PDB file of C-alpha atoms in Angstrom:
ATOM      1  CA  UNK A   1      93.874  90.579 103.429  1.00 53.00           C
ATOM      2  CA  UNK A   2      90.233  90.529 102.263  1.00 60.00           C
ATOM      3  CA  UNK A   3      88.448  91.511 105.481  1.00 68.00           C
ATOM      4  CA  UNK A   4      86.731  94.928 105.747  1.00 74.00           C
ATOM      5  CA  UNK A   5      89.150  97.554 107.103  1.00 81.00           C
ATOM      6  CA  UNK A   6      87.056  98.192 110.222  1.00 81.00           C
ATOM      7  CA  UNK A   7      87.092  94.470 111.024  1.00 80.00           C
ATOM      8  CA  UNK A   8      90.890  94.435 110.762  1.00 84.00           C
ATOM      9  CA  UNK A   9      91.161  97.403 113.134  1.00 88.00           C
ATOM     10  CA  UNK A  10      88.785  95.763 115.598  1.00 85.00           C
ATOM     11  CA  UNK A  11      90.790  92.561 115.586  1.00 86.00           C
ATOM     12  CA  UNK A  12      94.054  94.471 115.973  1.00 91.00           C
ATOM     13  CA  UNK A  13      92.717  96.537 118.860  1.00 91.00           C
ATOM     14  CA  UNK A  14      91.617  93.357 120.640  1.00 87.00           C
ATOM     15  CA  UNK A  15      94.933  91.672 119.934  1.00 89.00           C
ATOM     16  CA  UNK A  16      97.014  94.529 121.366  1.00 91.00           C
ATOM     17  CA  UNK A  17      95.499  93.948 124.802  1.00 88.00           C
ATOM     18  CA  UNK A  18      94.462  90.305 124.351  1.00 85.00           C
ATOM     19  CA  UNK A  19      91.103  91.518 125.583  1.00 84.00           C
ATOM     20  CA  UNK A  20      87.884  91.937 123.595  1.00 81.00           C
ATOM     21  CA  UNK A  21      86.166  94.498 125.832  1.00 83.00           C
ATOM     22  CA  UNK A  22      89.168  96.807 126.201  1.00 87.00           C
ATOM     23  CA  UNK A  23      89.997  96.522 122.516  1.00 88.00           C
ATOM     24  CA  UNK A  24      86.462  97.368 121.436  1.00 87.00           C
ATOM     25  CA  UNK A  25      86.322 100.369 123.770  1.00 90.00           C
ATOM     26  CA  UNK A  26      89.625 101.685 122.435  1.00 92.00           C
ATOM     27  CA  UNK A  27      88.455 101.292 118.838  1.00 89.00           C
ATOM     28  CA  UNK A  28      85.162 103.070 119.602  1.00 89.00           C
ATOM     29  CA  UNK A  29      86.977 105.982 121.198  1.00 90.00           C
ATOM     30  CA  UNK A  30      89.716 106.358 118.582  1.00 90.00           C
ATOM     31  CA  UNK A  31      87.515 105.972 115.513  1.00 88.00           C
ATOM     32  CA  UNK A  32      85.074 108.571 116.858  1.00 87.00           C
ATOM     33  CA  UNK A  33      87.912 111.099 116.672  1.00 86.00           C
ATOM     34  CA  UNK A  34      88.809 110.645 112.997  1.00 84.00           C
ATOM     35  CA  UNK A  35      87.213 112.001 109.837  1.00 79.00           C
ATOM     36  CA  UNK A  36      87.870 108.926 107.705  1.00 74.00           C
ATOM     37  CA  UNK A  37      84.850 106.795 106.826  1.00 70.00           C
ATOM     38  CA  UNK A  38      85.925 103.169 107.364  1.00 62.00           C
ATOM     39  CA  UNK A  39      82.871 101.950 105.439  1.00 62.00           C
ATOM     40  CA  UNK A  40      83.864 103.869 102.313  1.00 63.00           C
ATOM     41  CA  UNK A  41      84.914 101.703  99.396  1.00 55.00           C
ATOM     42  CA  UNK A  42      87.945 103.959  98.926  1.00 58.00           C
ATOM     43  CA  UNK A  43      89.240 103.412 102.470  1.00 70.00           C
ATOM     44  CA  UNK A  44      92.007 100.825 102.513  1.00 87.00           C
ATOM     45  CA  UNK A  45      93.164  98.754 105.471  1.00 89.00           C
ATOM     46  CA  UNK A  46      96.306 100.898 105.631  1.00 92.00           C
ATOM     47  CA  UNK A  47      94.230 104.107 105.699  1.00 90.00           C
ATOM     48  CA  UNK A  48      91.964 102.950 108.506  1.00 90.00           C
ATOM     49  CA  UNK A  49      94.764 101.346 110.532  1.00 93.00           C
ATOM     50  CA  UNK A  50      96.801 104.569 110.201  1.00 94.00           C
ATOM     51  CA  UNK A  51      93.849 106.663 111.386  1.00 92.00           C
ATOM     52  CA  UNK A  52      93.304 104.343 114.361  1.00 93.00           C
ATOM     53  CA  UNK A  53      96.937 104.408 115.501  1.00 94.00           C
ATOM     54  CA  UNK A  54      97.286 108.172 114.972  1.00 93.00           C
ATOM     55  CA  UNK A  55      94.104 108.813 116.964  1.00 92.00           C
ATOM     56  CA  UNK A  56      95.342 106.598 119.815  1.00 93.00           C
ATOM     57  CA  UNK A  57      98.685 108.369 119.938  1.00 92.00           C
ATOM     58  CA  UNK A  58      97.044 111.815 119.894  1.00 91.00           C
ATOM     59  CA  UNK A  59      94.654 110.815 122.682  1.00 89.00           C
ATOM     60  CA  UNK A  60      97.648 109.802 124.791  1.00 89.00           C
ATOM     61  CA  UNK A  61      99.350 113.156 124.204  1.00 89.00           C
ATOM     62  CA  UNK A  62      96.196 115.156 124.968  1.00 88.00           C
ATOM     63  CA  UNK A  63      95.077 113.333 128.110  1.00 86.00           C
ATOM     64  CA  UNK A  64      94.614 115.655 131.102  1.00 87.00           C
ATOM     65  CA  UNK A  65      96.536 115.230 134.324  1.00 85.00           C
ATOM     66  CA  UNK A  66      93.308 114.347 136.158  1.00 87.00           C
ATOM     67  CA  UNK A  67      90.811 112.845 133.717  1.00 87.00           C
ATOM     68  CA  UNK A  68      87.133 112.750 134.621  1.00 87.00           C
ATOM     69  CA  UNK A  69      86.074 109.348 135.900  1.00 85.00           C
ATOM     70  CA  UNK A  70      84.530 107.035 133.289  1.00 79.00           C
ATOM     71  CA  UNK A  71      85.488 109.394 130.447  1.00 87.00           C
ATOM     72  CA  UNK A  72      87.405 108.462 127.307  1.00 85.00           C
ATOM     73  CA  UNK A  73      90.415 110.266 128.777  1.00 87.00           C
ATOM     74  CA  UNK A  74      90.178 108.059 131.870  1.00 88.00           C
ATOM     75  CA  UNK A  75      90.113 104.970 129.646  1.00 86.00           C
ATOM     76  CA  UNK A  76      93.225 106.109 127.805  1.00 87.00           C
ATOM     77  CA  UNK A  77      94.949 106.968 131.096  1.00 87.00           C
ATOM     78  CA  UNK A  78      94.234 103.501 132.493  1.00 86.00           C
ATOM     79  CA  UNK A  79      95.621 101.620 129.495  1.00 86.00           C
ATOM     80  CA  UNK A  80      99.271 100.670 128.997  1.00 81.00           C
ATOM     81  CA  UNK A  81     101.242 102.648 126.449  1.00 81.00           C
ATOM     82  CA  UNK A  82     101.072 101.300 122.887  1.00 86.00           C
ATOM     83  CA  UNK A  83     103.651  98.567 122.192  1.00 91.00           C
ATOM     84  CA  UNK A  84     106.932  99.706 120.700  1.00 94.00           C
ATOM     85  CA  UNK A  85     107.317  99.910 116.931  1.00 96.00           C
ATOM     86  CA  UNK A  86     108.892  96.469 116.667  1.00 96.00           C
ATOM     87  CA  UNK A  87     106.053  94.766 118.531  1.00 96.00           C
ATOM     88  CA  UNK A  88     103.436  96.727 116.552  1.00 96.00           C
ATOM     89  CA  UNK A  89     105.084  95.630 113.315  1.00 97.00           C
ATOM     90  CA  UNK A  90     105.184  92.038 114.541  1.00 96.00           C
ATOM     91  CA  UNK A  91     101.478  92.053 115.404  1.00 95.00           C
ATOM     92  CA  UNK A  92     100.457  93.654 112.132  1.00 95.00           C
ATOM     93  CA  UNK A  93     102.536  91.297 109.985  1.00 96.00           C
ATOM     94  CA  UNK A  94     102.582  87.961 111.814  1.00 95.00           C
ATOM     95  CA  UNK A  95      99.117  88.113 113.377  1.00 91.00           C
ATOM     96  CA  UNK A  96      97.057  90.463 111.194  1.00 89.00           C
ATOM     97  CA  UNK A  97      98.622  89.497 107.872  1.00 90.00           C
ATOM     98  CA  UNK A  98      99.762  92.915 106.627  1.00 93.00           C
ATOM     99  CA  UNK A  99     102.832  93.118 104.432  1.00 95.00           C
ATOM    100  CA  UNK A 100     105.887  94.678 106.119  1.00 97.00           C
ATOM    101  CA  UNK A 101     105.794  97.793 103.934  1.00 96.00           C
ATOM    102  CA  UNK A 102     102.087  98.282 104.729  1.00 96.00           C
ATOM    103  CA  UNK A 103     102.662  97.921 108.475  1.00 97.00           C
ATOM    104  CA  UNK A 104     105.657 100.282 108.308  1.00 97.00           C
ATOM    105  CA  UNK A 105     103.470 102.881 106.604  1.00 96.00           C
ATOM    106  CA  UNK A 106     100.830 102.571 109.337  1.00 96.00           C
ATOM    107  CA  UNK A 107     103.348 102.862 112.182  1.00 97.00           C
ATOM    108  CA  UNK A 108     105.624 105.437 110.551  1.00 96.00           C
ATOM    109  CA  UNK A 109     108.780 103.301 110.438  1.00 96.00           C
ATOM    110  CA  UNK A 110     111.448 104.713 108.120  1.00 95.00           C
ATOM    111  CA  UNK A 111     113.971 101.903 108.611  1.00 96.00           C
ATOM    112  CA  UNK A 112     113.759  98.786 106.435  1.00 97.00           C
ATOM    113  CA  UNK A 113     110.693  97.087 107.961  1.00 97.00           C
ATOM    114  CA  UNK A 114     112.052  93.625 107.179  1.00 97.00           C
ATOM    115  CA  UNK A 115     115.052  94.318 109.421  1.00 98.00           C
ATOM    116  CA  UNK A 116     112.775  95.608 112.199  1.00 97.00           C
ATOM    117  CA  UNK A 117     110.592  92.519 111.850  1.00 97.00           C
ATOM    118  CA  UNK A 118     113.596  90.191 112.057  1.00 97.00           C
ATOM    119  CA  UNK A 119     114.726  91.834 115.295  1.00 97.00           C
ATOM    120  CA  UNK A 120     111.238  91.696 116.769  1.00 97.00           C
ATOM    121  CA  UNK A 121     110.961  87.996 115.962  1.00 96.00           C
ATOM    122  CA  UNK A 122     114.410  87.325 117.411  1.00 94.00           C
ATOM    123  CA  UNK A 123     113.489  89.071 120.663  1.00 93.00           C
ATOM    124  CA  UNK A 124     110.356  86.974 121.256  1.00 92.00           C
ATOM    125  CA  UNK A 125     110.618  84.975 124.445  1.00 89.00           C
ATOM    126  CA  UNK A 126     108.503  83.774 127.322  1.00 90.00           C
ATOM    127  CA  UNK A 127     109.593  85.561 130.496  1.00 83.00           C
ATOM    128  CA  UNK A 128     107.617  83.425 132.944  1.00 88.00           C
ATOM    129  CA  UNK A 129     106.519  79.804 133.107  1.00 91.00           C
ATOM    130  CA  UNK A 130     103.375  79.214 131.050  1.00 95.00           C
ATOM    131  CA  UNK A 131     101.101  76.271 130.353  1.00 96.00           C
ATOM    132  CA  UNK A 132      99.033  75.714 127.214  1.00 97.00           C
ATOM    133  CA  UNK A 133      96.274  73.446 125.980  1.00 97.00           C
ATOM    134  CA  UNK A 134      96.149  72.540 122.284  1.00 97.00           C
ATOM    135  CA  UNK A 135      92.695  71.826 120.820  1.00 96.00           C
ATOM    136  CA  UNK A 136      93.152  70.314 117.362  1.00 95.00           C
ATOM    137  CA  UNK A 137      91.682  67.227 115.696  1.00 92.00           C
ATOM    138  CA  UNK A 138      94.481  66.787 113.120  1.00 94.00           C
ATOM    139  CA  UNK A 139      97.296  64.840 114.871  1.00 95.00           C
ATOM    140  CA  UNK A 140     100.081  66.201 112.653  1.00 96.00           C
ATOM    141  CA  UNK A 141      98.992  69.792 113.169  1.00 96.00           C
ATOM    142  CA  UNK A 142      98.614  69.231 116.916  1.00 96.00           C
ATOM    143  CA  UNK A 143     102.141  67.813 117.043  1.00 97.00           C
ATOM    144  CA  UNK A 144     103.511  70.765 115.060  1.00 97.00           C
ATOM    145  CA  UNK A 145     101.858  73.306 117.377  1.00 97.00           C
ATOM    146  CA  UNK A 146     103.142  71.391 120.397  1.00 97.00           C
ATOM    147  CA  UNK A 147     106.667  71.587 118.985  1.00 97.00           C
ATOM    148  CA  UNK A 148     106.421  75.349 118.403  1.00 97.00           C
ATOM    149  CA  UNK A 149     105.190  75.876 121.952  1.00 97.00           C
ATOM    150  CA  UNK A 150     107.822  73.667 123.543  1.00 96.00           C
ATOM    151  CA  UNK A 151     110.604  75.437 121.636  1.00 95.00           C
ATOM    152  CA  UNK A 152     109.262  78.688 123.063  1.00 94.00           C
ATOM    153  CA  UNK A 153     109.465  77.228 126.551  1.00 94.00           C
ATOM    154  CA  UNK A 154     105.702  76.808 126.986  1.00 96.00           C
ATOM    155  CA  UNK A 155     104.579  73.595 128.666  1.00 97.00           C
ATOM    156  CA  UNK A 156     101.794  71.789 126.824  1.00 97.00           C
ATOM    157  CA  UNK A 157      99.579  70.713 129.705  1.00 96.00           C
ATOM    158  CA  UNK A 158      97.092  68.818 127.553  1.00 96.00           C
ATOM    159  CA  UNK A 159      95.654  68.183 124.110  1.00 97.00           C
ATOM    160  CA  UNK A 160      92.112  67.609 122.876  1.00 96.00           C
ATOM    161  CA  UNK A 161      90.462  66.759 119.564  1.00 94.00           C
ATOM    162  CA  UNK A 162      86.830  67.536 120.451  1.00 93.00           C
ATOM    163  CA  UNK A 163      85.020  70.335 122.247  1.00 93.00           C
ATOM    164  CA  UNK A 164      83.944  68.091 125.124  1.00 94.00           C
ATOM    165  CA  UNK A 165      87.486  66.807 125.603  1.00 95.00           C
ATOM    166  CA  UNK A 166      88.836  70.379 125.448  1.00 95.00           C
ATOM    167  CA  UNK A 167      86.552  71.425 128.292  1.00 96.00           C
ATOM    168  CA  UNK A 168      87.701  68.498 130.429  1.00 96.00           C
ATOM    169  CA  UNK A 169      91.393  69.061 129.730  1.00 97.00           C
ATOM    170  CA  UNK A 170      91.244  72.824 130.317  1.00 95.00           C
ATOM    171  CA  UNK A 171      89.211  72.400 133.504  1.00 94.00           C
ATOM    172  CA  UNK A 172      91.795  69.982 134.867  1.00 95.00           C
ATOM    173  CA  UNK A 173      94.953  71.810 133.762  1.00 95.00           C
ATOM    174  CA  UNK A 174      93.925  75.488 134.146  1.00 95.00           C
ATOM    175  CA  UNK A 175      96.187  76.676 131.306  1.00 96.00           C
ATOM    176  CA  UNK A 176      97.584  80.168 130.779  1.00 95.00           C
ATOM    177  CA  UNK A 177      96.645  80.037 127.099  1.00 95.00           C
ATOM    178  CA  UNK A 178      94.607  77.871 124.718  1.00 95.00           C
ATOM    179  CA  UNK A 179      95.353  77.270 121.047  1.00 96.00           C
ATOM    180  CA  UNK A 180      92.241  75.982 119.310  1.00 93.00           C
ATOM    181  CA  UNK A 181      90.956  74.977 115.912  1.00 91.00           C
ATOM    182  CA  UNK A 182      87.420  75.938 114.874  1.00 86.00           C
ATOM    183  CA  UNK A 183      86.366  72.655 113.251  1.00 85.00           C
ATOM    184  CA  UNK A 184      86.731  69.703 115.625  1.00 89.00           C
ATOM    185  CA  UNK A 185      85.632  66.098 115.941  1.00 84.00           C
ATOM    186  CA  UNK A 186      81.950  66.031 116.764  1.00 81.00           C
ATOM    187  CA  UNK A 187      79.170  68.562 116.397  1.00 80.00           C
ATOM    188  CA  UNK A 188      80.526  71.368 118.598  1.00 84.00           C
ATOM    189  CA  UNK A 189      83.197  73.830 117.466  1.00 85.00           C
ATOM    190  CA  UNK A 190      86.268  75.271 119.111  1.00 87.00           C
ATOM    191  CA  UNK A 191      84.250  78.375 119.961  1.00 85.00           C
ATOM    192  CA  UNK A 192      81.669  76.217 121.747  1.00 88.00           C
ATOM    193  CA  UNK A 193      84.461  74.731 123.828  1.00 91.00           C
ATOM    194  CA  UNK A 194      86.011  78.107 124.657  1.00 88.00           C
ATOM    195  CA  UNK A 195      82.680  79.602 125.699  1.00 88.00           C
ATOM    196  CA  UNK A 196      82.150  76.754 128.154  1.00 92.00           C
ATOM    197  CA  UNK A 197      85.735  76.899 129.428  1.00 92.00           C
ATOM    198  CA  UNK A 198      85.484  80.651 130.023  1.00 87.00           C
ATOM    199  CA  UNK A 199      82.570  80.146 132.372  1.00 90.00           C
ATOM    200  CA  UNK A 200      85.001  78.865 135.006  1.00 91.00           C
ATOM    201  CA  UNK A 201      88.482  79.727 133.705  1.00 91.00           C
ATOM    202  CA  UNK A 202      89.488  82.950 131.971  1.00 87.00           C
ATOM    203  CA  UNK A 203      92.548  82.726 129.751  1.00 88.00           C
ATOM    204  CA  UNK A 204      93.503  84.048 126.309  1.00 88.00           C
ATOM    205  CA  UNK A 205      92.714  81.943 123.263  1.00 89.00           C
ATOM    206  CA  UNK A 206      94.466  81.826 119.895  1.00 92.00           C
ATOM    207  CA  UNK A 207      92.352  80.290 117.142  1.00 89.00           C
ATOM    208  CA  UNK A 208      94.317  78.590 114.385  1.00 89.00           C
ATOM    209  CA  UNK A 209      91.826  77.784 111.679  1.00 84.00           C
ATOM    210  CA  UNK A 210      91.268  77.254 107.997  1.00 82.00           C
ATOM    211  CA  UNK A 211      87.922  79.046 108.340  1.00 73.00           C
ATOM    212  CA  UNK A 212      88.754  82.527 109.694  1.00 70.00           C
ATOM    213  CA  UNK A 213      85.585  84.066 108.255  1.00 66.00           C
ATOM    214  CA  UNK A 214      83.483  81.771 110.437  1.00 66.00           C
ATOM    215  CA  UNK A 215      85.337  82.945 113.521  1.00 65.00           C
ATOM    216  CA  UNK A 216      85.737  86.649 112.691  1.00 61.00           C
ATOM    217  CA  UNK A 217      82.164  87.877 112.469  1.00 59.00           C
ATOM    218  CA  UNK A 218      82.322  90.946 114.686  1.00 50.00           C
ATOM    219  CA  UNK A 219      80.103  89.571 117.424  1.00 55.00           C
ATOM    220  CA  UNK A 220      80.713  89.125 121.118  1.00 51.00           C
ATOM    221  CA  UNK A 221      82.281  85.687 120.812  1.00 59.00           C
ATOM    222  CA  UNK A 222      84.871  86.815 118.278  1.00 61.00           C
ATOM    223  CA  UNK A 223      88.252  85.833 119.779  1.00 66.00           C
ATOM    224  CA  UNK A 224      91.217  88.092 120.405  1.00 69.00           C
ATOM    225  CA  UNK A 225      93.640  86.240 118.132  1.00 82.00           C
ATOM    226  CA  UNK A 226      92.938  84.366 114.911  1.00 85.00           C
ATOM    227  CA  UNK A 227      95.628  82.787 112.745  1.00 88.00           C
ATOM    228  CA  UNK A 228      94.679  81.389 109.351  1.00 87.00           C
ATOM    229  CA  UNK A 229      95.848  78.005 108.120  1.00 89.00           C
ATOM    230  CA  UNK A 230      98.275  77.400 106.595  1.00 91.00           C
ATOM    231  CA  UNK A 231     100.177  79.121 109.401  1.00 93.00           C
ATOM    232  CA  UNK A 232     103.892  79.561 109.997  1.00 95.00           C
ATOM    233  CA  UNK A 233     105.835  79.143 113.252  1.00 96.00           C
ATOM    234  CA  UNK A 234     106.310  82.932 113.260  1.00 96.00           C
ATOM    235  CA  UNK A 235     102.514  83.408 113.306  1.00 95.00           C
ATOM    236  CA  UNK A 236     102.104  81.149 116.323  1.00 96.00           C
ATOM    237  CA  UNK A 237     105.078  82.539 118.236  1.00 96.00           C
ATOM    238  CA  UNK A 238     103.981  86.154 117.767  1.00 96.00           C
ATOM    239  CA  UNK A 239     100.439  85.478 118.945  1.00 95.00           C
ATOM    240  CA  UNK A 240     101.408  83.340 121.927  1.00 96.00           C
ATOM    241  CA  UNK A 241     104.167  85.576 123.298  1.00 95.00           C
ATOM    242  CA  UNK A 242     102.229  88.795 122.871  1.00 93.00           C
ATOM    243  CA  UNK A 243      99.066  87.244 124.275  1.00 91.00           C
ATOM    244  CA  UNK A 244     100.880  86.157 127.437  1.00 92.00           C
ATOM    245  CA  UNK A 245     102.715  89.481 127.719  1.00 89.00           C
ATOM    246  CA  UNK A 246      99.496  91.499 127.385  1.00 83.00           C
ATOM    247  CA  UNK A 247      97.611  89.475 129.969  1.00 68.00           C
ATOM    248  CA  UNK A 248     100.461  89.808 132.463  1.00 58.00           C
ATOM    249  CA  UNK A 249     100.964  93.551 131.947  1.00 54.00           C
TER     250      UNK A 249
END
């Protein structure tokens, strides 16, 4: 975990809802309520993540019965409740890369976090039929991701090894989720493909890449989910199931 703490919080906030705009608004609102300076060299990821989650929980407790339209309280009132502790731990460990003891400290879990994480992983399942497109130019990696998805019960509706092919496949298949690499055959990247796909088809995207720093730059095209290579099946399962759950909530 080498990313700046504020970048980790931003990515986590986006991942919770599988939505960049909602995640960024929540982070803006929660971090405005805390005294911690996320830019301080003494602020750790655990410190800033703890402040973010505590601020979110307090905002939920303090929301008025009839919040003023377009206020921060109205935003909080319109959002789903935070995921349960098991799902939060899963996201922090399997998607964000925190160690179980770090995530447990952020959430306030007193039980052995490894046991909580095992249960959360065991409970992962796809409740409704879902279709995916895999965008990956390494055949062995593409086959491995396909296998993980199929074991989850997700239909792989198409595969692509270049940005242009990804656009064609996604346009034809209209997937529920896309799993994409950053570096692809040809000049264009996975982000180029996703930007073009999103012009006509909105669906969550999980980037699985060996170059996370090129993807996670804090700008408007930063994706909701990024998994670093080498990945594990647990990383992919956590991102895919939560992504689909969040979009269907």
